[in-house]
C-alpha cells in the first residue's frame, strides 16, 4: 500500500530565505508526483507535476525534484515571500491501481 | 470556464439523514475523484471514476455511494449520515489518470450532528 509522508509538518521561516519541503513515498511504481498549495478554507491548486520519467520541474521561484528509485521528492522555494504562506501537499499517482494518494502536508508560514 | 464546481458549499445534517454532494466540471475531463479532508489526516480518496460509466473504491469508501451521471458530473451520496462523516469534501478532475494535473473544486463543508 502506497504511503506518502511529508516532513516537516509545519515550518516557519523569515521572508527572503530559500527553503525545502520534503515528500517521501513507499512504492516507486508511480505515474507522476504533484505538488499542491492549499490556502486556509480553500481548495487545492496544482503547482508542479513531475512525470515518473522526469527528474525535476520548475515554475518561477519553485523547483520540484523527483528521485523515484529512492521514493523522494523535494519542493524548493526561492526567496520566500509572505504570500507563500500556505499548506503544501504532495500527491503520487500509482500505476498499480490508478489511485492518487496524498501526504498530510507541510504548513508553511513566512515571517514578514 | 468555471473549472470544477461543487454544491452545496456548506451543509448541516442530523445523524441518519441522507444527502447528495454534487460535482461538475466543464473541462472535458475523463477522470473524477471524491476526497475527504480531516485535520491531521490529509486528503483521503473516497471514490473515483476513471471514465464515464465506471467507478472504483478509494481508501475510505464505507458509508458512501457515487454516481457518474455523465462525463461532466460525479455525485457523492451519504445514505445515512454519521458524525464520523463530518469533514470537508473535495471533488477533483483530470483529463486522464496518471499523466495529468488534477483540478480541485472549492470544497463542501459537512457537519453531522
mmCIF file of C-alpha atoms in Angstrom:
data_model
loop_
_atom_site.group_PDB
_atom_site.id
_atom_site.type_symbol
_atom_site.label_atom_id
_atom_site.label_comp_id
_atom_site.label_asym_id
_atom_site.label_seq_id
_atom_site.Cartn_x
_atom_site.Cartn_y
_atom_site.Cartn_z
ATOM 1 C CA UNK A 1 0.000 0.000 0.000
ATOM 2 C CA UNK A 2 1.342 3.381 -1.015
ATOM 3 C CA UNK A 3 2.098 5.750 1.849
ATOM 4 C CA UNK A 4 3.146 9.369 1.413
ATOM 5 C CA UNK A 5 4.942 11.251 4.173
ATOM 6 C CA UNK A 6 5.730 14.946 4.364
ATOM 7 C CA UNK A 7 8.326 16.395 6.676
ATOM 8 C CA UNK A 8 8.198 18.766 8.425
ATOM 9 C CA UNK A 9 4.531 19.073 9.358
ATOM 10 C CA UNK A 10 4.991 22.796 9.943
ATOM 11 C CA UNK A 11 7.699 25.311 9.140
ATOM 12 C CA UNK A 12 8.256 28.998 9.883
ATOM 13 C CA UNK A 13 10.999 30.936 8.115
ATOM 14 C CA UNK A 14 11.852 34.637 7.726
ATOM 15 C CA UNK A 15 10.940 36.330 4.486
ATOM 16 C CA UNK A 16 13.616 36.122 1.815
ATOM 17 C CA UNK A 17 15.020 32.752 2.814
ATOM 18 C CA UNK A 18 15.204 29.765 0.496
ATOM 19 C CA UNK A 19 13.523 26.634 1.816
ATOM 20 C CA UNK A 20 12.957 22.977 1.029
ATOM 21 C CA UNK A 21 9.893 20.867 1.687
ATOM 22 C CA UNK A 22 10.215 17.104 1.643
ATOM 23 C CA UNK A 23 7.955 14.313 0.451
ATOM 24 C CA UNK A 24 8.630 10.585 0.559
ATOM 25 C CA UNK A 25 6.641 7.642 -0.770
ATOM 26 C CA UNK A 26 6.922 3.919 -0.140
ATOM 27 C CA UNK A 27 6.068 2.448 -3.557
ATOM 28 C CA UNK A 28 8.167 3.598 -6.505
ATOM 29 C CA UNK A 29 5.601 2.368 -9.049
ATOM 30 C CA UNK A 30 4.192 5.801 -9.804
ATOM 31 C CA UNK A 31 2.944 7.654 -12.888
ATOM 32 C CA UNK A 32 3.712 11.067 -11.515
ATOM 33 C CA UNK A 33 4.022 13.231 -8.439
ATOM 34 C CA UNK A 34 2.266 16.547 -7.929
ATOM 35 C CA UNK A 35 2.810 19.404 -5.529
ATOM 36 C CA UNK A 36 -0.231 21.403 -4.481
ATOM 37 C CA UNK A 37 -0.841 24.537 -2.497
ATOM 38 C CA UNK A 38 -3.850 24.974 -0.211
ATOM 39 C CA UNK A 39 -4.830 28.254 1.390
ATOM 40 C CA UNK A 40 -6.998 28.162 4.550
ATOM 41 C CA UNK A 41 -10.603 27.306 3.769
ATOM 42 C CA UNK A 42 -9.874 26.846 0.077
ATOM 43 C CA UNK A 43 -9.391 24.051 -2.406
ATOM 44 C CA UNK A 44 -6.091 22.815 -3.774
ATOM 45 C CA UNK A 45 -4.135 24.463 -6.545
ATOM 46 C CA UNK A 46 -1.622 22.449 -8.537
ATOM 47 C CA UNK A 47 1.878 23.934 -8.526
ATOM 48 C CA UNK A 48 4.030 21.403 -10.329
ATOM 49 C CA UNK A 49 3.602 17.959 -11.825
ATOM 50 C CA UNK A 50 6.582 15.684 -12.414
ATOM 51 C CA UNK A 51 6.182 12.648 -14.615
ATOM 52 C CA UNK A 52 7.858 9.455 -13.402
ATOM 53 C CA UNK A 53 10.440 9.737 -16.195
ATOM 54 C CA UNK A 54 11.414 13.275 -15.221
ATOM 55 C CA UNK A 55 13.873 14.461 -12.595
ATOM 56 C CA UNK A 56 12.601 17.981 -11.971
ATOM 57 C CA UNK A 57 10.177 20.711 -12.932
ATOM 58 C CA UNK A 58 10.445 24.450 -12.454
ATOM 59 C CA UNK A 59 7.895 27.220 -12.289
ATOM 60 C CA UNK A 60 9.069 30.682 -11.323
ATOM 61 C CA UNK A 61 10.570 30.520 -7.832
ATOM 62 C CA UNK A 62 9.517 26.909 -7.388
ATOM 63 C CA UNK A 63 11.555 23.854 -8.274
ATOM 64 C CA UNK A 64 10.435 20.302 -7.638
ATOM 65 C CA UNK A 65 12.691 17.289 -7.925
ATOM 66 C CA UNK A 66 11.897 13.602 -8.069
ATOM 67 C CA UNK A 67 14.080 10.627 -7.195
ATOM 68 C CA UNK A 68 11.778 7.767 -8.000
ATOM 69 C CA UNK A 69 14.170 4.988 -7.010
ATOM 70 C CA UNK A 70 14.614 6.345 -3.501
ATOM 71 C CA UNK A 71 10.989 7.402 -3.164
ATOM 72 C CA UNK A 72 11.673 11.082 -2.558
ATOM 73 C CA UNK A 73 10.671 14.467 -3.851
ATOM 74 C CA UNK A 74 11.567 17.975 -2.738
ATOM 75 C CA UNK A 75 9.912 21.318 -3.356
ATOM 76 C CA UNK A 76 12.398 24.183 -3.316
ATOM 77 C CA UNK A 77 11.051 27.698 -2.830
ATOM 78 C CA UNK A 78 13.492 30.501 -3.568
ATOM 79 C CA UNK A 79 13.380 33.940 -1.977
ATOM 80 C CA UNK A 80 10.288 33.200 0.113
ATOM 81 C CA UNK A 81 7.544 35.813 0.466
ATOM 82 C CA UNK A 82 4.689 36.224 2.979
ATOM 83 C CA UNK A 83 2.283 35.309 0.159
ATOM 84 C CA UNK A 84 3.869 31.853 0.056
ATOM 85 C CA UNK A 85 2.311 31.084 3.438
ATOM 86 C CA UNK A 86 0.003 28.115 2.900
ATOM 87 C CA UNK A 87 -0.137 24.347 3.275
ATOM 88 C CA UNK A 88 1.808 22.421 0.645
ATOM 89 C CA UNK A 89 0.776 18.894 -0.219
ATOM 90 C CA UNK A 90 2.379 16.291 -2.403
ATOM 91 C CA UNK A 91 0.446 13.518 -4.104
ATOM 92 C CA UNK A 92 1.570 10.448 -6.012
ATOM 93 C CA UNK A 93 -0.360 8.735 -8.774
ATOM 94 C CA UNK A 94 0.102 4.984 -8.609
ATOM 95 C CA UNK A 95 0.465 2.910 -11.764
ATOM 96 C CA UNK A 96 -0.666 -0.207 -9.903
ATOM 97 C CA UNK A 97 -4.255 0.840 -9.236
ATOM 98 C CA UNK A 98 -4.666 4.344 -10.709
ATOM 99 C CA UNK A 99 -5.207 5.918 -7.295
ATOM 100 C CA UNK A 100 -3.796 9.257 -6.203
ATOM 101 C CA UNK A 101 -2.502 9.296 -2.633
ATOM 102 C CA UNK A 102 -1.784 12.499 -0.697
ATOM 103 C CA UNK A 103 0.614 13.313 2.075
ATOM 104 C CA UNK A 104 -0.696 15.195 5.112
ATOM 105 C CA UNK A 105 1.012 18.409 4.049
ATOM 106 C CA UNK A 106 3.505 20.911 5.380
ATOM 107 C CA UNK A 107 2.063 24.103 6.852
ATOM 108 C CA UNK A 108 4.393 26.918 5.845
ATOM 109 C CA UNK A 109 4.474 30.341 7.499
ATOM 110 C CA UNK A 110 6.716 33.058 6.078
ATOM 111 C CA UNK A 111 7.507 35.709 8.664
ATOM 112 C CA UNK A 112 7.487 39.303 7.361
ATOM 113 C CA UNK B 1 -14.825 28.223 -17.966
ATOM 114 C CA UNK B 2 -15.859 27.518 -14.358
ATOM 115 C CA UNK B 3 -13.475 24.581 -13.799
ATOM 116 C CA UNK B 4 -14.716 22.258 -11.040
ATOM 117 C CA UNK B 5 -17.819 23.353 -9.156
ATOM 118 C CA UNK B 6 -19.338 21.814 -6.039
ATOM 119 C CA UNK B 7 -22.670 22.258 -4.331
ATOM 120 C CA UNK B 8 -23.555 22.910 -1.607
ATOM 121 C CA UNK B 9 -20.731 24.903 -0.022
ATOM 122 C CA UNK B 10 -21.870 24.093 3.477
ATOM 123 C CA UNK B 11 -24.388 21.657 4.967
ATOM 124 C CA UNK B 12 -25.536 20.611 8.425
ATOM 125 C CA UNK B 13 -27.171 17.212 8.795
ATOM 126 C CA UNK B 14 -28.590 15.223 11.671
ATOM 127 C CA UNK B 15 -27.392 11.671 12.223
ATOM 128 C CA UNK B 16 -29.259 9.322 9.912
ATOM 129 C CA UNK B 17 -30.213 11.917 7.313
ATOM 130 C CA UNK B 18 -29.184 11.484 3.720
ATOM 131 C CA UNK B 19 -27.790 13.925 1.207
ATOM 132 C CA UNK B 20 -26.019 14.127 -2.140
ATOM 133 C CA UNK B 21 -22.997 16.256 -2.857
ATOM 134 C CA UNK B 22 -22.839 17.461 -6.423
ATOM 135 C CA UNK B 23 -19.745 17.992 -8.543
ATOM 136 C CA UNK B 24 -19.432 19.163 -12.134
ATOM 137 C CA UNK B 25 -16.523 20.035 -14.405
ATOM 138 C CA UNK B 26 -16.529 21.820 -17.733
ATOM 139 C CA UNK B 27 -13.014 20.901 -18.871
ATOM 140 C CA UNK B 28 -13.962 17.734 -20.768
ATOM 141 C CA UNK B 29 -12.032 15.661 -18.250
ATOM 142 C CA UNK B 30 -12.422 11.901 -18.213
ATOM 143 C CA UNK B 31 -11.454 11.138 -14.613
ATOM 144 C CA UNK B 32 -13.161 12.472 -11.494
ATOM 145 C CA UNK B 33 -12.489 11.959 -7.794
ATOM 146 C CA UNK B 34 -14.033 12.490 -4.372
ATOM 147 C CA UNK B 35 -11.801 13.142 -1.347
ATOM 148 C CA UNK B 36 -12.407 13.983 2.261
ATOM 149 C CA UNK B 37 -10.047 16.141 4.271
ATOM 150 C CA UNK B 38 -9.830 15.878 8.042
ATOM 151 C CA UNK B 39 -7.450 17.642 10.436
ATOM 152 C CA UNK B 40 -4.259 15.652 10.794
ATOM 153 C CA UNK B 41 -5.355 13.087 8.187
ATOM 154 C CA UNK B 42 -4.669 14.856 4.935
ATOM 155 C CA UNK B 43 -6.804 14.079 1.893
ATOM 156 C CA UNK B 44 -8.180 10.590 1.592
ATOM 157 C CA UNK B 45 -9.699 9.197 -1.565
ATOM 158 C CA UNK B 46 -13.305 8.039 -1.190
ATOM 159 C CA UNK B 47 -14.228 7.012 -4.736
ATOM 160 C CA UNK B 48 -13.020 7.758 -8.203
ATOM 161 C CA UNK B 49 -14.255 7.388 -11.755
ATOM 162 C CA UNK B 50 -11.654 6.757 -14.431
ATOM 163 C CA UNK B 51 -14.141 7.386 -17.208
ATOM 164 C CA UNK B 52 -17.831 7.849 -17.806
ATOM 165 C CA UNK B 53 -19.683 4.734 -16.710
ATOM 166 C CA UNK B 54 -17.033 3.413 -14.313
ATOM 167 C CA UNK B 55 -16.482 3.926 -10.592
ATOM 168 C CA UNK B 56 -13.993 2.420 -8.141
ATOM 169 C CA UNK B 57 -13.441 2.481 -4.406
ATOM 170 C CA UNK B 58 -10.679 4.506 -2.858
ATOM 171 C CA UNK B 59 -9.211 4.339 0.638
ATOM 172 C CA UNK B 60 -12.346 5.146 2.651
ATOM 173 C CA UNK B 61 -15.492 4.180 0.677
ATOM 174 C CA UNK B 62 -17.638 2.853 3.540
ATOM 175 C CA UNK B 63 -20.815 4.853 4.101
ATOM 176 C CA UNK B 64 -20.720 6.493 0.673
ATOM 177 C CA UNK B 65 -22.038 5.827 -2.806
ATOM 178 C CA UNK B 66 -21.230 7.591 -6.050
ATOM 179 C CA UNK B 67 -22.790 8.091 -9.438
ATOM 180 C CA UNK B 68 -21.024 9.193 -12.596
ATOM 181 C CA UNK B 69 -24.107 10.732 -14.147
ATOM 182 C CA UNK B 70 -22.359 11.730 -17.361
ATOM 183 C CA UNK B 71 -18.919 12.924 -18.363
ATOM 184 C CA UNK B 72 -19.383 16.250 -16.553
ATOM 185 C CA UNK B 73 -20.996 15.204 -13.286
ATOM 186 C CA UNK B 74 -19.936 12.961 -10.407
ATOM 187 C CA UNK B 75 -22.096 12.882 -7.275
ATOM 188 C CA UNK B 76 -21.384 11.558 -3.790
ATOM 189 C CA UNK B 77 -24.241 10.280 -1.654
ATOM 190 C CA UNK B 78 -24.413 9.721 2.079
ATOM 191 C CA UNK B 79 -27.353 7.401 2.691
ATOM 192 C CA UNK B 80 -27.355 7.615 6.488
ATOM 193 C CA UNK B 81 -25.019 10.300 7.748
ATOM 194 C CA UNK B 82 -22.879 9.691 10.836
ATOM 195 C CA UNK B 83 -20.883 12.183 12.960
ATOM 196 C CA UNK B 84 -17.696 10.488 11.693
ATOM 197 C CA UNK B 85 -18.548 11.821 8.247
ATOM 198 C CA UNK B 86 -18.146 15.414 9.407
ATOM 199 C CA UNK B 87 -15.430 16.648 7.081
ATOM 200 C CA UNK B 88 -14.569 18.830 4.135
ATOM 201 C CA UNK B 89 -15.269 17.082 0.853
ATOM 202 C CA UNK B 90 -13.369 17.902 -2.312
ATOM 203 C CA UNK B 91 -14.121 16.882 -5.843
ATOM 204 C CA UNK B 92 -11.327 16.809 -8.415
ATOM 205 C CA UNK B 93 -10.937 16.017 -12.081
ATOM 206 C CA UNK B 94 -8.187 15.304 -14.541
ATOM 207 C CA UNK B 95 -8.106 14.668 -18.264
ATOM 208 C CA UNK B 96 -6.723 11.174 -17.810
ATOM 209 C CA UNK B 97 -5.367 9.188 -14.937
ATOM 210 C CA UNK B 98 -1.687 9.086 -14.336
ATOM 211 C CA UNK B 99 -0.359 11.827 -16.502
ATOM 212 C CA UNK B 100 -2.295 14.990 -15.945
ATOM 213 C CA UNK B 101 -2.726 17.754 -13.406
ATOM 214 C CA UNK B 102 -5.664 17.407 -11.053
ATOM 215 C CA UNK B 103 -8.044 20.334 -10.693
ATOM 216 C CA UNK B 104 -9.958 20.734 -7.451
ATOM 217 C CA UNK B 105 -13.289 22.240 -6.562
ATOM 218 C CA UNK B 106 -13.686 24.695 -3.636
ATOM 219 C CA UNK B 107 -14.985 22.021 -1.261
ATOM 220 C CA UNK B 108 -18.141 21.248 0.692
ATOM 221 C CA UNK B 109 -18.050 21.586 4.475
ATOM 222 C CA UNK B 110 -20.317 18.988 6.056
ATOM 223 C CA UNK B 111 -21.269 18.900 9.714
ATOM 224 C CA UNK B 112 -23.173 15.884 11.013
ATOM 225 C CA UNK B 113 -24.733 16.359 14.420
#
